[in-house]
Short mmCIF file of C-alpha atoms and ligand atoms in Angstrom, two decimals:
data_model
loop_
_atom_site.label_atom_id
_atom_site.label_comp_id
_atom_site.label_asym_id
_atom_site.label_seq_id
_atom_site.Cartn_x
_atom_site.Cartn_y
_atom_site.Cartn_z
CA UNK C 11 0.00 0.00 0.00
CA UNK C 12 1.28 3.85 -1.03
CA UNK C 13 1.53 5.50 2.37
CA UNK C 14 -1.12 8.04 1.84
CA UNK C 15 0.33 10.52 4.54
CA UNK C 16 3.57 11.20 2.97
CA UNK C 17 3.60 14.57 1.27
CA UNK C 18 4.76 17.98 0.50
CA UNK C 19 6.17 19.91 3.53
CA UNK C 20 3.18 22.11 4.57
CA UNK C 21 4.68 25.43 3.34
CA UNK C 22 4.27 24.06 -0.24
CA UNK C 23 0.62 22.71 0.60
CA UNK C 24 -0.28 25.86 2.32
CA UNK C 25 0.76 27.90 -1.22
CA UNK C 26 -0.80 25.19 -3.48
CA UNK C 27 -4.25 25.59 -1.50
CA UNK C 28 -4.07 29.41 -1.17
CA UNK C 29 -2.80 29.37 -5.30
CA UNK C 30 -6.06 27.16 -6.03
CA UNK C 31 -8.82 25.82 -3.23
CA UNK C 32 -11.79 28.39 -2.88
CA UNK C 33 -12.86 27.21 0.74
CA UNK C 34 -16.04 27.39 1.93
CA UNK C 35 -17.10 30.02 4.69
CA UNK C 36 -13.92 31.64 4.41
CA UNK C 37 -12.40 34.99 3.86
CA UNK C 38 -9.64 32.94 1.29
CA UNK C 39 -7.73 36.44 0.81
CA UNK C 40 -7.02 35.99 4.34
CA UNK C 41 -6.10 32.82 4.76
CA UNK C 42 -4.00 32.65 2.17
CA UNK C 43 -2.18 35.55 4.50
CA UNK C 44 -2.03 33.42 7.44
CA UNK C 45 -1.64 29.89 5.96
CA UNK C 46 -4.24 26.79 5.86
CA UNK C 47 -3.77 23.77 8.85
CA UNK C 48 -3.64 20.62 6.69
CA UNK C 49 -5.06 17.83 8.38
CA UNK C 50 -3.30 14.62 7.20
CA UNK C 51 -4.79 11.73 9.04
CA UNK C 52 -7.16 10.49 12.06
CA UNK C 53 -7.61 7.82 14.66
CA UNK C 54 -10.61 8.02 17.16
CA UNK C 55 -11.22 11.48 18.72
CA UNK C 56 -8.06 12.96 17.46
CA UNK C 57 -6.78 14.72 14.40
CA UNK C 58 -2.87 15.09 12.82
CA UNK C 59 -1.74 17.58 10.84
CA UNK C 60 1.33 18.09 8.83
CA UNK C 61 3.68 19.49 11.05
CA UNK C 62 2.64 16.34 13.68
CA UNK C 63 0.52 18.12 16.16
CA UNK C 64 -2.08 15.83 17.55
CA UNK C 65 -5.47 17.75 18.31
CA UNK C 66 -8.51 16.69 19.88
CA UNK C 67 -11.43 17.36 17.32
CA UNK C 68 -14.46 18.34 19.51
CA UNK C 69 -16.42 19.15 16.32
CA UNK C 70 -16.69 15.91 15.27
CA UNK C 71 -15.29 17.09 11.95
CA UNK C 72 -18.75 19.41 10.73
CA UNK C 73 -20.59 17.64 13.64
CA UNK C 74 -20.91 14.45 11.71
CA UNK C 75 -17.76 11.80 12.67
CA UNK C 76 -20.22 10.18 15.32
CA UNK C 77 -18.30 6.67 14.92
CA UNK C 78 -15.03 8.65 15.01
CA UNK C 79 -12.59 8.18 13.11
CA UNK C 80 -10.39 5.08 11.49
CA UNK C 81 -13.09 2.68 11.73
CA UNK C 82 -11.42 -0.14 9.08
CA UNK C 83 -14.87 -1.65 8.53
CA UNK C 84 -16.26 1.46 6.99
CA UNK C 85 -12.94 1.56 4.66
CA UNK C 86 -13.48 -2.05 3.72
CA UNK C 87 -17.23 -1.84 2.94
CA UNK C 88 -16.60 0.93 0.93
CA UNK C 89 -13.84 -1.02 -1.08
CA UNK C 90 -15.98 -4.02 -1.32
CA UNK C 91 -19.12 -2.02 -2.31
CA UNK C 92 -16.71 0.02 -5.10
CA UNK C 93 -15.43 -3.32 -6.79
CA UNK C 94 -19.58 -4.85 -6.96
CA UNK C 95 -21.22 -1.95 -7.97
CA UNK C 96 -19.85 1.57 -7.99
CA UNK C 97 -22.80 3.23 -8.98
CA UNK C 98 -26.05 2.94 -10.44
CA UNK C 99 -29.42 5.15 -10.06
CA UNK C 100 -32.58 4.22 -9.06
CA UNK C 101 -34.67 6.63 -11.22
CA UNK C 102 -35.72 4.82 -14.06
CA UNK C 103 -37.88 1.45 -12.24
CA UNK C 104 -34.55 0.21 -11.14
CA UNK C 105 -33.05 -0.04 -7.54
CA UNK C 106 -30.25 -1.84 -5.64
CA UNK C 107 -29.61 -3.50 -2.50
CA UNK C 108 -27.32 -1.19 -1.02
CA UNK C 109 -30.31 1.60 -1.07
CA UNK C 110 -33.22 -1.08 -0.31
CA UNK C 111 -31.24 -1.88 2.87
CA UNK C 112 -30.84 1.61 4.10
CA UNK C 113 -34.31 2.54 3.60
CA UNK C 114 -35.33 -0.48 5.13
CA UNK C 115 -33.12 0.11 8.34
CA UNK C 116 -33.61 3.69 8.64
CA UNK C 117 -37.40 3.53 8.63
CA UNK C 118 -36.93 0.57 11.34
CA UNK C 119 -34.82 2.92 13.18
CA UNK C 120 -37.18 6.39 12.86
CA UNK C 121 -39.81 6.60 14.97
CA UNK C 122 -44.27 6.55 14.29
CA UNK C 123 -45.06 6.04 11.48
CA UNK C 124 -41.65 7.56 9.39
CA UNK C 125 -41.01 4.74 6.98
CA UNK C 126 -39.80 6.09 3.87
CA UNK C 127 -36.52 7.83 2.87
CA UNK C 128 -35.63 9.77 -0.44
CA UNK C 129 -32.11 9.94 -0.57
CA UNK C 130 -30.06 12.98 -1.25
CA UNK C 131 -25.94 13.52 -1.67
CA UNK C 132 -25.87 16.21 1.64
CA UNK C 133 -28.73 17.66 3.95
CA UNK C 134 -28.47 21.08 1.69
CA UNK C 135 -30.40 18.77 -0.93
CA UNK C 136 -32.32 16.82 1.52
CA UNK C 137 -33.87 20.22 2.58
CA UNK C 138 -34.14 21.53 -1.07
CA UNK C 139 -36.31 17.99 -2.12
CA UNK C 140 -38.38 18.98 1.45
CA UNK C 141 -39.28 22.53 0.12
CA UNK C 142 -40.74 20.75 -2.95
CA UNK C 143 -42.08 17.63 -1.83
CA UNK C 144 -44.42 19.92 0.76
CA UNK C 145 -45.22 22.21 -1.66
CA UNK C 146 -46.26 19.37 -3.98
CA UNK C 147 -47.96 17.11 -1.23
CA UNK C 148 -50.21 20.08 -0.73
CA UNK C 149 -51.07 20.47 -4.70
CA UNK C 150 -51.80 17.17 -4.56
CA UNK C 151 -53.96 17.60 -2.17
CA UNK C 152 -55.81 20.71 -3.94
CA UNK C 153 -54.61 23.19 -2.11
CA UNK C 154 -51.78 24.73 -4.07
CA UNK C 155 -51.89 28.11 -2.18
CA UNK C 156 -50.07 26.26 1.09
CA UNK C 157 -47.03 26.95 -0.52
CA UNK C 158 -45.25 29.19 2.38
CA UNK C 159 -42.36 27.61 4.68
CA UNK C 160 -42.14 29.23 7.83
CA UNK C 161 -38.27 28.82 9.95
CA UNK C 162 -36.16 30.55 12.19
CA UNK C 163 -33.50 33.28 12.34
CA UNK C 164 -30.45 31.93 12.90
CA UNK C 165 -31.30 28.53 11.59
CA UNK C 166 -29.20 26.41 9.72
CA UNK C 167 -30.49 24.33 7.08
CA UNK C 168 -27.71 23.91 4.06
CA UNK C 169 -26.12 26.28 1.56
CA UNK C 170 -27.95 25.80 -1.61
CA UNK C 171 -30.33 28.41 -2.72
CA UNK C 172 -33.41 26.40 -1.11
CA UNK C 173 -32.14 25.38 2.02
CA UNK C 174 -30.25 28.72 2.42
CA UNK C 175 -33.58 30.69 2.31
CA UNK C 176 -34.72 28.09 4.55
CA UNK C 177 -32.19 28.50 7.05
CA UNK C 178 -32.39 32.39 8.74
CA UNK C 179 -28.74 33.51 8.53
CA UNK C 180 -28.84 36.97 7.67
CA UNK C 181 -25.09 36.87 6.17
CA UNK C 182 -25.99 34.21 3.97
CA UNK C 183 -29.31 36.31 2.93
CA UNK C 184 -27.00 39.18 2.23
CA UNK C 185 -25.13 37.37 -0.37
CA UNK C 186 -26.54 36.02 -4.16
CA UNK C 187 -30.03 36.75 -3.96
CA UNK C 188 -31.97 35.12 -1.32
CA UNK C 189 -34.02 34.38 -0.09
CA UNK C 190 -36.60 32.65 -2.47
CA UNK C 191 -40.06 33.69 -2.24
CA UNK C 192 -43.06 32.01 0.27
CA UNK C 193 -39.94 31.36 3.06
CA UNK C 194 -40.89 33.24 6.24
CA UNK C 195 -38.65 33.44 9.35
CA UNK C 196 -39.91 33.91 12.76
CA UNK C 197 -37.12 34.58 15.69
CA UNK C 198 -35.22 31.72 17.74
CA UNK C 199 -35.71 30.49 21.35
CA UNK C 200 -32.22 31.86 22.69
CA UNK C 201 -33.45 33.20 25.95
CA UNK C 202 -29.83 33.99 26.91
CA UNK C 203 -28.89 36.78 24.39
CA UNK C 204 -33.14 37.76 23.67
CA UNK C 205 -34.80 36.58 26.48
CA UNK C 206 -34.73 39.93 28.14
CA UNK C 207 -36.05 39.98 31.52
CA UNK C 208 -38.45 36.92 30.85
CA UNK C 209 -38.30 33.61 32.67
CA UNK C 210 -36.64 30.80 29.82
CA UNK C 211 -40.26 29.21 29.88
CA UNK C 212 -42.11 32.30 29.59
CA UNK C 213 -39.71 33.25 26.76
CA UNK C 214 -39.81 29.60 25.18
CA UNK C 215 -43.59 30.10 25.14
CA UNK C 216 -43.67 33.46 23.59
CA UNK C 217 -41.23 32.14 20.93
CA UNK C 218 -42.98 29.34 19.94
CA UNK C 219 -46.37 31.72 20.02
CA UNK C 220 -44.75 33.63 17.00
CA UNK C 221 -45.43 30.35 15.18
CA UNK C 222 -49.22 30.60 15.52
CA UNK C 223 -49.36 34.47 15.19
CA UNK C 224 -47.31 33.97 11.90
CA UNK C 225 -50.08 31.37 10.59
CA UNK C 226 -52.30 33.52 11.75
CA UNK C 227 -51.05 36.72 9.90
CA UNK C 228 -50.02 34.95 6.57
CA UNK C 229 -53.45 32.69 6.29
CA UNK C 230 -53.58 28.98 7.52
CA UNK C 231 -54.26 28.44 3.75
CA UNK C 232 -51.01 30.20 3.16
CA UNK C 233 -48.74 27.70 5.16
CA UNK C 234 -47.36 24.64 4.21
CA UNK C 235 -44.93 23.58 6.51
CA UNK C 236 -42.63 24.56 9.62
CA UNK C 237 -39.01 23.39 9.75
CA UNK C 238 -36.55 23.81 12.55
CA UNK C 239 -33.20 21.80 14.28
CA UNK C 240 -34.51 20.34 17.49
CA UNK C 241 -31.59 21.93 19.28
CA UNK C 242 -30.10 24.82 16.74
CA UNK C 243 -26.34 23.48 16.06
CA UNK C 244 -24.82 26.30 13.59
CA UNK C 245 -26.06 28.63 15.16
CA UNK C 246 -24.81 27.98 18.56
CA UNK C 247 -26.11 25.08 19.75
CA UNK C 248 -29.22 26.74 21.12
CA UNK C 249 -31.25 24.47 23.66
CA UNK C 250 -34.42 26.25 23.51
CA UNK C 251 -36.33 26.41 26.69
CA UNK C 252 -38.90 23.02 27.89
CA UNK C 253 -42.04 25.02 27.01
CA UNK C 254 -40.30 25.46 23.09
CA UNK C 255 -41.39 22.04 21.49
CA UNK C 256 -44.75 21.12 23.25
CA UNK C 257 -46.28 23.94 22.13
CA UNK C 258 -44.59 24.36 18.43
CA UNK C 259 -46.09 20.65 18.55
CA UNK C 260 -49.38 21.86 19.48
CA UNK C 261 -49.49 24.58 17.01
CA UNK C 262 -48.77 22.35 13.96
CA UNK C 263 -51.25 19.56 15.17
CA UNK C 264 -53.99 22.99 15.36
CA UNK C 265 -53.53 24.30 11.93
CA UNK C 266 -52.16 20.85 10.37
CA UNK C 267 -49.27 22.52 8.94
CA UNK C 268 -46.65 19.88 8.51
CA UNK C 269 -43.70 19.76 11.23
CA UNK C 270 -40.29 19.60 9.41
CA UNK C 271 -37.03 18.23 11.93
CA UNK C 272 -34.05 18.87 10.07
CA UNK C 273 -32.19 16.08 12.47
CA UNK C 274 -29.11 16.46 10.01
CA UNK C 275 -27.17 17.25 13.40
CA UNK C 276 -29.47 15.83 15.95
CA UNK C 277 -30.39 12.62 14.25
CA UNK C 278 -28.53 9.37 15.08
CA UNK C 279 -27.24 9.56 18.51
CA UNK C 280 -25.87 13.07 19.11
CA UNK C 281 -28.66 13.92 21.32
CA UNK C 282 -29.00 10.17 23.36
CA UNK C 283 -31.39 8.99 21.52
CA UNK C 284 -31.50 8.14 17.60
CA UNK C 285 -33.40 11.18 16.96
CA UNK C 286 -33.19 14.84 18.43
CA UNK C 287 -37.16 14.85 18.03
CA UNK C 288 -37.23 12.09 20.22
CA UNK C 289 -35.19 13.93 23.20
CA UNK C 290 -37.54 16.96 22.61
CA UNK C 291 -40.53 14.75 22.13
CA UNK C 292 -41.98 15.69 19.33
CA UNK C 293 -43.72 13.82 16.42
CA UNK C 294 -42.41 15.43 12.74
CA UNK C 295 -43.94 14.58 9.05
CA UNK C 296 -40.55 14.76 8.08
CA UNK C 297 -37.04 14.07 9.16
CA UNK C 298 -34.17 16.03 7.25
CA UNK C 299 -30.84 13.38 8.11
CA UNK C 300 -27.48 13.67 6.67
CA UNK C 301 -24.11 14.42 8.30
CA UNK C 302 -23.79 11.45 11.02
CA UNK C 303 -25.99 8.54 8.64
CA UNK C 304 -22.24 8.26 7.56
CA UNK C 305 -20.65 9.68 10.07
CA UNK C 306 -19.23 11.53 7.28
CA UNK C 307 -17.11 8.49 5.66
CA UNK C 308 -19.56 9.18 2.52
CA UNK C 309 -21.79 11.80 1.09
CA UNK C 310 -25.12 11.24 1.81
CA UNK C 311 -28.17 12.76 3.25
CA UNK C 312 -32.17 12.12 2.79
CA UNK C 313 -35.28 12.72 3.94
CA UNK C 314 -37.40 10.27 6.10
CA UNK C 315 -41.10 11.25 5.43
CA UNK C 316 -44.19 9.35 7.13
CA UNK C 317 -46.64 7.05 5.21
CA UNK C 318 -49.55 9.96 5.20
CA UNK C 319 -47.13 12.55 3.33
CA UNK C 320 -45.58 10.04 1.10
CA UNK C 321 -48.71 8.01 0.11
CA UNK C 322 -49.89 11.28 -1.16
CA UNK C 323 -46.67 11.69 -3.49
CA UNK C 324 -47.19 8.39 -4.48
CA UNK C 325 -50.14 9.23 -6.03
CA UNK C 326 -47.97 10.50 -9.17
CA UNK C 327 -44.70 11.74 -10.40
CA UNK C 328 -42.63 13.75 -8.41
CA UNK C 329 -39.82 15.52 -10.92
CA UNK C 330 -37.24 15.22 -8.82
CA UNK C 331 -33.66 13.86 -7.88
CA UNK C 332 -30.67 13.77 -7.43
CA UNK C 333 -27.90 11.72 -9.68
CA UNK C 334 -26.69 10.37 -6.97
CA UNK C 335 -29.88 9.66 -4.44
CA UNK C 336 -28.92 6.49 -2.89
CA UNK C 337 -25.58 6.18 -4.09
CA UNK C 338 -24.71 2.89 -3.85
CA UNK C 339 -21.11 3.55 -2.02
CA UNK C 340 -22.20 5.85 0.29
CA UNK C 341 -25.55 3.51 1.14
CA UNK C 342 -23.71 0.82 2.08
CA UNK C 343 -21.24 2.99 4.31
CA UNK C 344 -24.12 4.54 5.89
CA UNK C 345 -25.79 0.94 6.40
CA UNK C 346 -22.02 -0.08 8.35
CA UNK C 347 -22.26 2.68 10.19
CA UNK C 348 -25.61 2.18 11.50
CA UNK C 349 -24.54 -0.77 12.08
CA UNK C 350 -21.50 0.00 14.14
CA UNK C 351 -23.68 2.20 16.00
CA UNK C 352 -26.37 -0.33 16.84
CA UNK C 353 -24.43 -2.99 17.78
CA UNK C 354 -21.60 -1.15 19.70
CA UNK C 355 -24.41 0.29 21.93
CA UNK C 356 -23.12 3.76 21.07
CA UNK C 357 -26.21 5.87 21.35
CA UNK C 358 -27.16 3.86 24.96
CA UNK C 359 -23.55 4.90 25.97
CA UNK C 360 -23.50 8.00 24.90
CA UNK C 361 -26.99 8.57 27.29
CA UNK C 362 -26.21 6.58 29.88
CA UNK C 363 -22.56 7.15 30.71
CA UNK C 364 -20.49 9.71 28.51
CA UNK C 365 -23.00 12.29 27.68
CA UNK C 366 -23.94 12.69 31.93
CA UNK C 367 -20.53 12.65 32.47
CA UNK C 368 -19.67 15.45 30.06
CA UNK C 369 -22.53 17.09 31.04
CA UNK C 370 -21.28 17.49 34.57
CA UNK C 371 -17.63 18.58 33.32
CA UNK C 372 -19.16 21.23 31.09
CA UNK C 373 -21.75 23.29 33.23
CA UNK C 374 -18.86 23.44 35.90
CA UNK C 375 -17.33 25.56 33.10
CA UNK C 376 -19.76 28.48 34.35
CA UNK C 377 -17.50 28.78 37.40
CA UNK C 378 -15.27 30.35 34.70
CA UNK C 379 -15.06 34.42 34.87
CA UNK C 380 -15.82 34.41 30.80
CA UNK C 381 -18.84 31.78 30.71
CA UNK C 382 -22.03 32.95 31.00
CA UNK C 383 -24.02 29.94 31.00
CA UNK C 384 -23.84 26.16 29.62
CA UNK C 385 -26.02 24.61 27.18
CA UNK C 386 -26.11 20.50 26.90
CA UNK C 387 -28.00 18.00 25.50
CA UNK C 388 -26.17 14.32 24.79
CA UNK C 389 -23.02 15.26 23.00
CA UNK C 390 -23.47 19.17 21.65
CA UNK C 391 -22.65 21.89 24.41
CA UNK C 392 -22.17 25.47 23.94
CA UNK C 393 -20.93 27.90 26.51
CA UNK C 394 -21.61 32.11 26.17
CA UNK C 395 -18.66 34.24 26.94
CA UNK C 396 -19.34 37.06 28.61
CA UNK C 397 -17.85 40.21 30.36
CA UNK C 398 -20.80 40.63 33.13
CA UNK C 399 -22.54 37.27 33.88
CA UNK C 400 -25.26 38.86 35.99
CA UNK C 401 -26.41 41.39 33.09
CA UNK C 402 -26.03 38.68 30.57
CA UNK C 403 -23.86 41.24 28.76
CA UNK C 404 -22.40 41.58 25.24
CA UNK C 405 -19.10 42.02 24.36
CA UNK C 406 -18.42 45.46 23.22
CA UNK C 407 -16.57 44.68 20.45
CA UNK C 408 -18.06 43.58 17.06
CA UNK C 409 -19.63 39.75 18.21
CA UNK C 410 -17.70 36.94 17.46
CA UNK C 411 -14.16 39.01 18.05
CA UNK C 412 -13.54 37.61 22.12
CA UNK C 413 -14.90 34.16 20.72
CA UNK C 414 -12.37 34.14 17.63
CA UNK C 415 -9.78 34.81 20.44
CA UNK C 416 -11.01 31.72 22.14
CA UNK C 417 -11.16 29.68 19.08
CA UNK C 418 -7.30 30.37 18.57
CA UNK C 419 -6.68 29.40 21.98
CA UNK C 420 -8.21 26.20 21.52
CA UNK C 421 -6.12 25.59 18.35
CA UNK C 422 -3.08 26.25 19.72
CA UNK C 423 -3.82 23.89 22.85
CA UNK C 424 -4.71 20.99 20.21
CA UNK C 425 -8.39 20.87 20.70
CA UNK C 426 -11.19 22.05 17.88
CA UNK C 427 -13.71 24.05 19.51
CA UNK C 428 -15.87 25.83 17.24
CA UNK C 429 -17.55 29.75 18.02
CA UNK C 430 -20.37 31.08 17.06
CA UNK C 431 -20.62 34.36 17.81
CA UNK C 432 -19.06 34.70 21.45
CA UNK C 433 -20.41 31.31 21.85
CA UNK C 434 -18.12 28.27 22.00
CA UNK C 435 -19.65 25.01 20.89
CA UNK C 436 -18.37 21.54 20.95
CA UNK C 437 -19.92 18.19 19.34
CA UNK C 438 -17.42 15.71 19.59
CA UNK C 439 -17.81 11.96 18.08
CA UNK C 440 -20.08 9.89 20.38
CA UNK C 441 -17.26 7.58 20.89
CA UNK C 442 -15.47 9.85 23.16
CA UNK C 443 -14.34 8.09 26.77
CA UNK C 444 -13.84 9.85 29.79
CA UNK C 445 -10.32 9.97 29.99
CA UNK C 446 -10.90 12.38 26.60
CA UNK C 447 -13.26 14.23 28.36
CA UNK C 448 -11.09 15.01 30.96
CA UNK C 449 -8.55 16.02 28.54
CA UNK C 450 -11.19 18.21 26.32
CA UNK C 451 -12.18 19.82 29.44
CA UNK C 452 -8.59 21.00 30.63
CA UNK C 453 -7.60 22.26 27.31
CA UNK C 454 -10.97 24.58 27.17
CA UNK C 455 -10.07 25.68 30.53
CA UNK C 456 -6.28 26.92 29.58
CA UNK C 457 -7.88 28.25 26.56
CA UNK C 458 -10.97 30.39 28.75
CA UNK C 459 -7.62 31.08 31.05
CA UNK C 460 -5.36 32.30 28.14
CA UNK C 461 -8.29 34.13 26.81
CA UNK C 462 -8.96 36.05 29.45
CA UNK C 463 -5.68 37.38 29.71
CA UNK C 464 -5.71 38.31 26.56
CA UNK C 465 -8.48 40.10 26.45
CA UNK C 466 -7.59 41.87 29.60
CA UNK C 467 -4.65 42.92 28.21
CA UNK C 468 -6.23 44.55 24.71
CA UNK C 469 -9.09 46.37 26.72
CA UNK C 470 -11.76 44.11 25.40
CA UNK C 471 -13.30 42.66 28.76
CA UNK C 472 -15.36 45.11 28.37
CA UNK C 473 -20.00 45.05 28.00
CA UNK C 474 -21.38 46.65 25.15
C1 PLP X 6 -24.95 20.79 8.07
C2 PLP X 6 -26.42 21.00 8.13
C3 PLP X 6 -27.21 21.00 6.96
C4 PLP X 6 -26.59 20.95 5.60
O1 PLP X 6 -25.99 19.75 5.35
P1 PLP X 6 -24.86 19.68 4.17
O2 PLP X 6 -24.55 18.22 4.12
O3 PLP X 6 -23.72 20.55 4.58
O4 PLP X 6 -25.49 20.17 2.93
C5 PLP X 6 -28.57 21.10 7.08
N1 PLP X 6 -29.15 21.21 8.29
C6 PLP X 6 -28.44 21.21 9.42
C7 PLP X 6 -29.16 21.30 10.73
C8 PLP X 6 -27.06 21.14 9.39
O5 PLP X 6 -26.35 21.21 10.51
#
């Protein structure tokens, strides 16, 4: 076997990529200043890069290595899958076993009555076929006017021009043109930087209230769907408040507007359960998966949708798909992986031991002069850094400037800890032990530590 690891030094890789790799969500005139990590190879929990450094990845990669990383049985399936059929569609009355099987075991594995799956190569198209297939289940139906999707600002739902509109990030609004018409956004349940002087459930209520006032405003004949994370992840892993999801349940069961979970982060296992919806106990029409279905070893996202909403799209044709829906590859990754999951108890691990055990690491983080408050749920935390904890204060500087501090920190202690904002969020694979945990915990504290000093020392501990 070529040893894939051996190559250029990393000044030569760091001019190739800034001489010709456009990277996503980046300023790449500025990086190209400062010079690209290169990543070279990964075991477990824990990343190498070029120049050796080993690095804890609390991200999970993009939230999505739930299996972690180096599992040979995903490599060999993958091999094995490549050499019997690398590809072939199932558009035209054909199908394979690779995609049969996946459906089959992700319907067994989604909860009510959530049995069928159109595949998709990412959850940016997942959420793209959801805008249409809602749109067209309520045609079908007669009532073509239900055409409007409402979300949230600050969501996250993909990059494409659908799910972008879908999602409420105002920077991605401000760029190319979106969003598309008949998207609506209502605000988010983040009681700690808009909850004002409201109690979290009084605010969670209110919040999900917009939902009905929304319907109410644009015409119940108006709406066809709502779609929203069960716990926000891009946007800051946001664990809205325990009055949030009853009543956003109750809402869409009063005006039968379709419930959307877009699970591509919450769904199998980050949460403790397989699926976010079923930590925040709510019953969706459709599921929006992606991201850990592979644990990112292969491309592939889909949507589950229940046996009402797809017995009514059964009842034509629905132009649409993708060339590589069910890609037979990536299928029979994601089918390994579930497996790996299922039978390594991983999820019942994760909710029973790990995820309490992080939990418990993670809130003692608010002991820290910076944090603010900790969010958890299973295995995706976020903590706010702050500069008055009993005002709930914002920085002064521009947001996100004491949390890119913090970010750099991390990276130079060898552990990947996203922020959002002046938010700092973690995911890390479900496989994680203790011992890791410890470790993941002592290198955010030196980085909080460091960070503080820092920030001290350039005047920017300081409330807006
Ligand atoms: C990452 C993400 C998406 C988009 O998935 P891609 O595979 O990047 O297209 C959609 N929804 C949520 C909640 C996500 O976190």
């Amino acid at each position: 076997m070529t040893d894939l690891t051996n190559h250029l030094p990393t000044a030569e890789l760091q001019a190739l990529d800034a001489a010709h790799h456009m990277h996503p969500f980046t300023a790449n005139g500025e990086l190209a200043q400062k010079g690209v990590r290169v990543i070279t190879r990964a075991k477990g929990v824990t990343l190498t890069d070029s120049e050796g450094h080993e690095i804890l990845d609390a991200m999970a990669g993009l939230w999505c290595v739930n299996v972690g990383y180096g599992r040979e049985e995903l490599a060999d399936v993958a091999a094995r899958q490549m050499r019997e059929l690398p590809y072939y569609n199932t558009f035209f009355q054909t199908t394979h076993v690779p995609a049969i099987a996946l459906a089959a075991k992700i319907a067994e594995l989604a909860p009510g009555d959530l049995n069928n799956v159109f595949f998709a190569g990412s959850g940016s198209e997942a959420n793209d076929t959801n805008i249409r297939m809602v749109r067209h289940y309520w045609a079908m139906k007669g009532k073509p006017t239900k055409s409007i999707l409402i979300s949230r600002k600050n969501a996250y739902h993909g990059s494409s021009v659908g799910s972008g509109s879908l999602g409420g990030m105002s920077g991605m609004h401000a760029q190319g043109g979106l969003p598309i018409p008949d998207i609506h956004h209502i605000n988010q349940p983040n009681w700690w930087a808009e909850g004002g002087d409201a109690t979290p459930e009084d605010f969670g209520l209110a919040c999900a209230q917009e939902l009905e006032q929304a319907i109410l405003e644009l015409g119940e004949d108006r709406v066809a769907a709502f779609i929203a994370e069960p716990i926000q992840g891009a946007g800051g892993v946001i664990v809205p408040p325990a009055t949030y999801w009853p009543e956003i349940q109750r809402i869409c069961d009063k005006y039968e507007i379709l419930l959307i979970a877009d699970e591509v982060i919450c769904g199998f296992g980050r949460t403790g359960a397989w699926f976010g919806s079923e930590t925040m106990g709510i019953r969706p029409d459709i599921m929006t998966i992606a991201k850990g279905l592979s644990s990112g070893y292969a491309p592939i996202g889909g949507s589950i949708v229940s046996d009402e909403v797809a017995s009514v799209i059964a009842q034509g044709e629905f132009n649409h798909g993708y060339t590589y829906s069910g890609h037979p590859v990536a299928a029979a990754v994601a089918l390994e992986n579930l497996r790996i999951l299922e039978e390594e108890k991983i999820v019942e691990r994760v909710k029973t031991v790990t995820a309490p055990y992080l939990k418990e690491k993670w809130e003692a983080l608010v002991a820290h002069p910076l944090v603010g408050e900790a969010n958890i749920i299973g295995m995706m935390g976020s903590i706010t850094l702050t500069p008055n904890k009993s005002t709930r204060a914002a920085f002064a500087a521009e947001a996100g400037t004491v949390g890119y501090i913090c970010r750099e920190r991390c990276f130079a202690n060898n552990l990947v800890m996203r922020h959002v904002g002046d938010r700092m969020i973690i995911s890390p694979p479900l496989v994680i032990t203790e011992a890791e945990i410890d470790t993941l915990i002592a290198r955010a504290t030196t980085s909080l530590d460091e960070c503080l000093a820092q920030i001290e020392a350039e005047g920017l501990n300081v409330s807006a």
